[in-house]
CSV table of N, CA and C in Angstrom, one decimal:
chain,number,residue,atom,x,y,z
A,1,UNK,N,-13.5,193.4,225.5
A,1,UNK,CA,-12.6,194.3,224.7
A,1,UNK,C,-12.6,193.9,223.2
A,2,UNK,N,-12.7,194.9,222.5
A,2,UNK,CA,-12.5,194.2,221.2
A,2,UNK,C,-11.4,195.0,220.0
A,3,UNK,N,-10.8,193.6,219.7
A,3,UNK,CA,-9.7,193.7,218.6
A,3,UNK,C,-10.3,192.9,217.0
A,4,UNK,N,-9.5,193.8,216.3
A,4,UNK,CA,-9.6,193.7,215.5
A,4,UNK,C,-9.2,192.3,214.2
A,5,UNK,N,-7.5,191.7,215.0
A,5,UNK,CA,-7.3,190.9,214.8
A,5,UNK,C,-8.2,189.6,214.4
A,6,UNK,N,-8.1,188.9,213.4
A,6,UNK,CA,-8.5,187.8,213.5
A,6,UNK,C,-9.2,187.6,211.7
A,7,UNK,N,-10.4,186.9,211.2
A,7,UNK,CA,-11.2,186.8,210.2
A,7,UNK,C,-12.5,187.5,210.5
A,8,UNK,N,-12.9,188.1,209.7
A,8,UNK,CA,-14.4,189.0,209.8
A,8,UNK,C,-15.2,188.3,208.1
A,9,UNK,N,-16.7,188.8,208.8
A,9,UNK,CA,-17.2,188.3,207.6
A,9,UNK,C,-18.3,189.0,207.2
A,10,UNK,N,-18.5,190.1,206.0
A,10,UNK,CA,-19.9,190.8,206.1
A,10,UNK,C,-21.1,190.4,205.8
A,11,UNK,N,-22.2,191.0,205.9
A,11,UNK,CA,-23.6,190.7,205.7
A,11,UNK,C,-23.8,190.6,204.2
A,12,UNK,N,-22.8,191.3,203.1
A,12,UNK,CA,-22.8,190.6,202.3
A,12,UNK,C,-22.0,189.5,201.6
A,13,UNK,N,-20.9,188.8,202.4
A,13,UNK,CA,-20.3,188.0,202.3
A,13,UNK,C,-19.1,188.7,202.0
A,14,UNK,N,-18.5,189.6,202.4
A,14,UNK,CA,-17.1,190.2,201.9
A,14,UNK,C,-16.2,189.4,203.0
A,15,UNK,N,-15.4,189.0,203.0
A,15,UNK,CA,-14.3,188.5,203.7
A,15,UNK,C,-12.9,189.3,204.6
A,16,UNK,N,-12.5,189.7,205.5
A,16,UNK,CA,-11.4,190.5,205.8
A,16,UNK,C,-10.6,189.6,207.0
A,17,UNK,N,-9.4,189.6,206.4
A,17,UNK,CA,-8.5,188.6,207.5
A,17,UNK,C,-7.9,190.1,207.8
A,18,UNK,N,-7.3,190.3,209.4
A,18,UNK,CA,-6.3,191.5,209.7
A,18,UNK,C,-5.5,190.4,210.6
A,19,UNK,N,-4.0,190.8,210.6
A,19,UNK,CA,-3.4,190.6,210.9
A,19,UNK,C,-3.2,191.3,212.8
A,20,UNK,N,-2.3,190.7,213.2
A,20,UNK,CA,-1.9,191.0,214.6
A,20,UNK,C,-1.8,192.7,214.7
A,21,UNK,N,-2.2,193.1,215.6
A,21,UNK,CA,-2.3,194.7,215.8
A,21,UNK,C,-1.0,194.8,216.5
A,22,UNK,N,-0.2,195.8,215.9
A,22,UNK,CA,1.2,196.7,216.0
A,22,UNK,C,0.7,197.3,217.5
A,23,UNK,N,2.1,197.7,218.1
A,23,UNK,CA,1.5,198.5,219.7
A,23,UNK,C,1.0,199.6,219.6
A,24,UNK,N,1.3,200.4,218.0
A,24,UNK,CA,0.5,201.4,218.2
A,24,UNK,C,-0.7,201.2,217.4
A,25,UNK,N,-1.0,200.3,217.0
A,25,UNK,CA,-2.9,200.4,216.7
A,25,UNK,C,-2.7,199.9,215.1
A,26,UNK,N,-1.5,200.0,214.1
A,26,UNK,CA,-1.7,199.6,212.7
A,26,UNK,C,-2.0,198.4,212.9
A,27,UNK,N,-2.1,197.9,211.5
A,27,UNK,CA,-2.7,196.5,211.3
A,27,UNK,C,-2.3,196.3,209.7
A,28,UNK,N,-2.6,195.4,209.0
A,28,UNK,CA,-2.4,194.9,207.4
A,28,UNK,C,-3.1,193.9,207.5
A,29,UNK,N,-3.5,193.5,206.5
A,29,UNK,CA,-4.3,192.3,205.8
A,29,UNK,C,-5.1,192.5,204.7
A,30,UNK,N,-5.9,191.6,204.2
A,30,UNK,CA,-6.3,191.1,203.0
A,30,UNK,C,-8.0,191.7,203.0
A,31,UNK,N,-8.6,191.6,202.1
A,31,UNK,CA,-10.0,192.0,202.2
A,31,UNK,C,-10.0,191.4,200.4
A,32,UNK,N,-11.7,190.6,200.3
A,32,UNK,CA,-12.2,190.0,199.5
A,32,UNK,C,-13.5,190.2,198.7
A,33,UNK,N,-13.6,190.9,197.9
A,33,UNK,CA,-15.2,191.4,198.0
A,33,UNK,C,-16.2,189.7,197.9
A,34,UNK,N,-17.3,190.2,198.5
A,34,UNK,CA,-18.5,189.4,198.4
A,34,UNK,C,-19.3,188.9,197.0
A,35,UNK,N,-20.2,188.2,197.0
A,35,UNK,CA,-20.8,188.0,195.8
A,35,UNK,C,-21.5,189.2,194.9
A,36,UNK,N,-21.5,189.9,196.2
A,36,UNK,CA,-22.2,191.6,195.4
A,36,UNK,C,-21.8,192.6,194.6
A,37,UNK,N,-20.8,192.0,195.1
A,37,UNK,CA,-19.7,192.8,194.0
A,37,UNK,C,-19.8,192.5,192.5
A,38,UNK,N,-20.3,191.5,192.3
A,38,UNK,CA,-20.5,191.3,191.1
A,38,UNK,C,-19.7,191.2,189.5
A,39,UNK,N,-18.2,191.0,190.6
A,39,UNK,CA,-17.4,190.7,189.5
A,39,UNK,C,-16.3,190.1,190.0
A,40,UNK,N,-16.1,189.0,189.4
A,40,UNK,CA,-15.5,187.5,189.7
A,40,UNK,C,-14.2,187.8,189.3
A,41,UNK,N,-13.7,189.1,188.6
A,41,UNK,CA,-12.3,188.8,188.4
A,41,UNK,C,-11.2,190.0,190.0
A,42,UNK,N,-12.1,190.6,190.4
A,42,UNK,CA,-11.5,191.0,191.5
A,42,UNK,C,-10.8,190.1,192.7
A,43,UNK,N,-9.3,189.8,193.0
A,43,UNK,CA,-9.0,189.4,193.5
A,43,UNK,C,-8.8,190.0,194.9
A,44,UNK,N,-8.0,188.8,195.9
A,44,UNK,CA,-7.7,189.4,197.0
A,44,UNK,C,-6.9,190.3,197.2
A,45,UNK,N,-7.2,191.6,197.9
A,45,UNK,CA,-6.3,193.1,198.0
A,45,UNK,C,-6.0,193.1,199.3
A,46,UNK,N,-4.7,193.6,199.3
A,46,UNK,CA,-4.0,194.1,200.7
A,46,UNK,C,-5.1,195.5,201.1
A,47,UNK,N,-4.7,195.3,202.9
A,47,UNK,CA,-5.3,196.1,203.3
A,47,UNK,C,-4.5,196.9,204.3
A,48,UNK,N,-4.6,197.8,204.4
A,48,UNK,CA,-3.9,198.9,205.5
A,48,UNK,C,-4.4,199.7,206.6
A,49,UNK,N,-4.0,199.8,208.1
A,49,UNK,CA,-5.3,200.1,209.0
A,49,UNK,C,-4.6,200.6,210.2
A,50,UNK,N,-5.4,201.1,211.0
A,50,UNK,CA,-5.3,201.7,212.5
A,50,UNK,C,-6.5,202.0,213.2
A,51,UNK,N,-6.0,200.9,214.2
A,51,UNK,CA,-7.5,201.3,215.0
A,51,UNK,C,-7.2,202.0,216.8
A,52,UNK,N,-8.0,202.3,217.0
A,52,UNK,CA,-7.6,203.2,218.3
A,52,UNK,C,-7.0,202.5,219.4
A,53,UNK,N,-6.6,202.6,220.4
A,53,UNK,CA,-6.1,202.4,221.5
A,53,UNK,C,-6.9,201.5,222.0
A,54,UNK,N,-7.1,200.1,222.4
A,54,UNK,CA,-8.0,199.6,222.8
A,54,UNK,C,-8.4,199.5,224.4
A,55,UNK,N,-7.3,200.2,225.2
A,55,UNK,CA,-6.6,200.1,226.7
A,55,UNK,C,-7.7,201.6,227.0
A,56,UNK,N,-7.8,203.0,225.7
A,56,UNK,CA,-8.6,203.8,226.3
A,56,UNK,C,-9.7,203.4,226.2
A,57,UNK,N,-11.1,202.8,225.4
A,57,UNK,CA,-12.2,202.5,225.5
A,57,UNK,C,-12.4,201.1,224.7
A,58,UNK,N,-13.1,200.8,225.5
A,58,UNK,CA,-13.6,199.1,224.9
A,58,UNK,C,-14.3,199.0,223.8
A,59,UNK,N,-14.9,199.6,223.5
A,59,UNK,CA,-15.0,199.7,221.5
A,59,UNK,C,-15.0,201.0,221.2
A,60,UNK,N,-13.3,200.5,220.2
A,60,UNK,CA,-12.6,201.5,220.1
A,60,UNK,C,-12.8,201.5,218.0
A,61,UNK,N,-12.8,202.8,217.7
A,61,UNK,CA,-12.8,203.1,216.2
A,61,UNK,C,-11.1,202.6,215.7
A,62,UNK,N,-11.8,202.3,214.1
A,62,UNK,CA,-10.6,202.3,213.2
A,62,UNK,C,-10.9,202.5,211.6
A,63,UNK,N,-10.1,202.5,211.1
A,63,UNK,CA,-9.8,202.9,209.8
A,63,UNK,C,-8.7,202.1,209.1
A,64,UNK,N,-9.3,201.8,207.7
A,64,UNK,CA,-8.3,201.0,206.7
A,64,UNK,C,-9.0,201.6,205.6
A,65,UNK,N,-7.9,201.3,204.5
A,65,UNK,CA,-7.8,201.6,203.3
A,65,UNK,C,-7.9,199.9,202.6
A,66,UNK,N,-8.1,200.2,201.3
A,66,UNK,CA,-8.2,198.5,200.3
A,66,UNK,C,-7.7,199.0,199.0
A,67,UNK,N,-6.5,198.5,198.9
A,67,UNK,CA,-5.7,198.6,197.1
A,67,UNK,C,-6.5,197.9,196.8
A,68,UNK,N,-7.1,198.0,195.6
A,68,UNK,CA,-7.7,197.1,194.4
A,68,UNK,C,-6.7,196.4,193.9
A,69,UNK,N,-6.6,195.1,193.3
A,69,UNK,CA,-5.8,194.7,192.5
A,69,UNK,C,-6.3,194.6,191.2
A,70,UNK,N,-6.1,195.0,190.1
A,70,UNK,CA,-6.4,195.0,188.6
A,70,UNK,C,-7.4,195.8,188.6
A,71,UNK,N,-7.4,196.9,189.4
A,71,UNK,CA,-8.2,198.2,189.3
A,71,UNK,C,-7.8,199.5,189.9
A,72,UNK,N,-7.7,200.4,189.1
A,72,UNK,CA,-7.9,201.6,189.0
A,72,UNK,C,-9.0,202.1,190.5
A,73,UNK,N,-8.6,201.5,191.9
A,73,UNK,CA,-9.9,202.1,192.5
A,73,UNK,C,-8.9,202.3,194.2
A,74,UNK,N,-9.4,202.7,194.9
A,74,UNK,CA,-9.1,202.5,197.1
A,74,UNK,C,-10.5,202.6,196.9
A,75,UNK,N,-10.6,202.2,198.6
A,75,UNK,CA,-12.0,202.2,199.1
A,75,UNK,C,-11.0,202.5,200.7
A,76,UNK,N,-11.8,203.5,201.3
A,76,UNK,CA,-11.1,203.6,202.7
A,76,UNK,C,-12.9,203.6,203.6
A,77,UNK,N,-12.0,202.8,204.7
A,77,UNK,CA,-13.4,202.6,205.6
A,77,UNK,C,-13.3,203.3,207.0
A,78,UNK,N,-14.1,203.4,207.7
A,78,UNK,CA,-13.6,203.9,208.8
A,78,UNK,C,-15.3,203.5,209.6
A,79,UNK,N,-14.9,202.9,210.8
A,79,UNK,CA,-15.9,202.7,211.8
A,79,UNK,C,-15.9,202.5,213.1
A,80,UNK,N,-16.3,201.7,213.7
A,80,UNK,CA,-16.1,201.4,215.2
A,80,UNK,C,-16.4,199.9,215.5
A,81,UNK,N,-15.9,199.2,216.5
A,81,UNK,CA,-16.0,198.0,216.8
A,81,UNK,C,-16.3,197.9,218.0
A,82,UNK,N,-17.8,197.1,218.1
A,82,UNK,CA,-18.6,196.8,219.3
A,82,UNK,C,-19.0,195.7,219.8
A,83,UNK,N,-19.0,195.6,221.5
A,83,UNK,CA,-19.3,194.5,221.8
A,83,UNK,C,-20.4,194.0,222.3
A,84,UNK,N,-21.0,192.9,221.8
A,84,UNK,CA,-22.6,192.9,222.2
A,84,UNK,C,-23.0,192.5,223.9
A,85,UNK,N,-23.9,192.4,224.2
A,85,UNK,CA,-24.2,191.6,225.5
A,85,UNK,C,-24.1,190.1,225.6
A,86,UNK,N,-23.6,189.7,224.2
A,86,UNK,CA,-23.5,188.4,224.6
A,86,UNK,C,-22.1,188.1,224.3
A,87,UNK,N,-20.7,188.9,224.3
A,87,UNK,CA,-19.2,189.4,224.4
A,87,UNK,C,-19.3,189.4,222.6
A,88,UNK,N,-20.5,189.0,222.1
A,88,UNK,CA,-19.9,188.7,220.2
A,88,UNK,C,-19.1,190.1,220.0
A,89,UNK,N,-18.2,190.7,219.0
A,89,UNK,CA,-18.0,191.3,218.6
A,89,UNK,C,-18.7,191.4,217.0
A,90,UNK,N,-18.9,193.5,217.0
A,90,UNK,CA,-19.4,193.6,215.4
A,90,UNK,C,-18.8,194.5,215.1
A,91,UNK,N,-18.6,195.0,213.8
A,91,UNK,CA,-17.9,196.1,213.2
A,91,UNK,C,-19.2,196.8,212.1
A,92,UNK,N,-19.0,198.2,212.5
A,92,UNK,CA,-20.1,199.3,211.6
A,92,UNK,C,-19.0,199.9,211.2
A,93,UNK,N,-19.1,200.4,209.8
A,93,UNK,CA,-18.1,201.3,209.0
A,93,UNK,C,-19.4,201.7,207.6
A,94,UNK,N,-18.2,203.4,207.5
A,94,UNK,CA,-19.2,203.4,206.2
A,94,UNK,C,-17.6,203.7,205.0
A,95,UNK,N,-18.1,203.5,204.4
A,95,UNK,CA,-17.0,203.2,203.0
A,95,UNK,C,-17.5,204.3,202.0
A,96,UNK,N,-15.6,204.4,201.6
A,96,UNK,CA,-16.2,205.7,200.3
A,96,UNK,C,-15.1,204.9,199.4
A,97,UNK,N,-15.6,204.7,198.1
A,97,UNK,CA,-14.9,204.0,197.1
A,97,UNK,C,-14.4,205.4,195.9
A,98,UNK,N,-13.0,205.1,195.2
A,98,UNK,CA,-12.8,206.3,194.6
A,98,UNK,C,-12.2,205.8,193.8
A,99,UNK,N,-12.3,205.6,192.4
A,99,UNK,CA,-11.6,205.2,190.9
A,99,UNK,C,-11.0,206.5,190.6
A,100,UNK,N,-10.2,206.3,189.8
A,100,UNK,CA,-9.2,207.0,188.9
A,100,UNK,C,-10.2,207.3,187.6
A,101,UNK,N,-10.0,208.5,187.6
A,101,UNK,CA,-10.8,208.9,186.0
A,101,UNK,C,-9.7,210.1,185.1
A,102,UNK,N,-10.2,210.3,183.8
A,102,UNK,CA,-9.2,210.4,182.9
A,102,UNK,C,-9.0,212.1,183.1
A,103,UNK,N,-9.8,212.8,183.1
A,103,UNK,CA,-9.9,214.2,183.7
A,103,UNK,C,-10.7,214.8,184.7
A,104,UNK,N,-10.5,216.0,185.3
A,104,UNK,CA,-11.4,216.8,186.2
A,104,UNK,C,-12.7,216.9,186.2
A,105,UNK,N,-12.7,217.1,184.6
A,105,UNK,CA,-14.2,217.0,184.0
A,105,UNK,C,-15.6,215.6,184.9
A,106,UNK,N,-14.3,214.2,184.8
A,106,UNK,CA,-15.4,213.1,185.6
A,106,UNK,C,-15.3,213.3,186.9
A,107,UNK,N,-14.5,214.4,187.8
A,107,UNK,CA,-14.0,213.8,188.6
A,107,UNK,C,-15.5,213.7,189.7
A,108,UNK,N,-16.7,214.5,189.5
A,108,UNK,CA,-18.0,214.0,190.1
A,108,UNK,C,-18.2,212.7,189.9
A,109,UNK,N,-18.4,211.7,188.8
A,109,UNK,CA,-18.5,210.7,188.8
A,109,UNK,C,-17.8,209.3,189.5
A,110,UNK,N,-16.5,209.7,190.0
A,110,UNK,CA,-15.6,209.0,190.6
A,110,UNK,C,-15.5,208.3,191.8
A,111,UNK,N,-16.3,209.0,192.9
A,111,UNK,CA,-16.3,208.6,194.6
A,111,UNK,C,-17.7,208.4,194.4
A,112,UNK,N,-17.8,207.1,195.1
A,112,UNK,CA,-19.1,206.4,195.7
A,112,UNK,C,-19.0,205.9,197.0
């Protein structure tokens, strides 16, 4: 079965601690970007989440959001959590990052 709870660690070194999973599926915790991020003054950001019911299917999807701190940005993820043949658990997600821009005019340039 796999939960989400616990420390996770990406392939490029991003860090996410989640906290104890709520009975209905939220969660909170921290998320740290990696060295790829390529900018050392981004600190640790709370994180906000819900993942599916883990009682209906054993790798079950979820979804969090990431406040930036000293930026103008969210990044909301959403993927699924699997379990390998050897019980490891992994998480796939795809991320969409969205800054604040000054008018409508940028608002193309804004979501990555």
């Amino acid at each position: 079965q796999c939960l989400l709870s616990g420390s996770w660690r990406s392939d490029t070194g991003c860090r996410m601690v989640i906290s104890v999973l709520g009975k209905d599926g939220s969660f909170s915790g921290s998320y740290l970007p990696g060295p790829a991020a390529g900018n050392s003054k981004i600190l640790t950001s709370p994180l906000e989440g819900s993942q599916q019911d883990a009682g209906l299917v054993p790798q079950p999807t979820f979804s969090f959001t990431v406040r930036w701190r000293l930026r103008a940005q969210m990044t909301a993820f959403l993927g699924q959590c699997y379990v390998g043949t050897n019980g490891e658990e992994t998480l796939h997600a795809l991320w969409l990052l969205r800054e604040a821009t000054d008018s409508p005019a940028e608002d193309w340039k804004s979501t990555r």
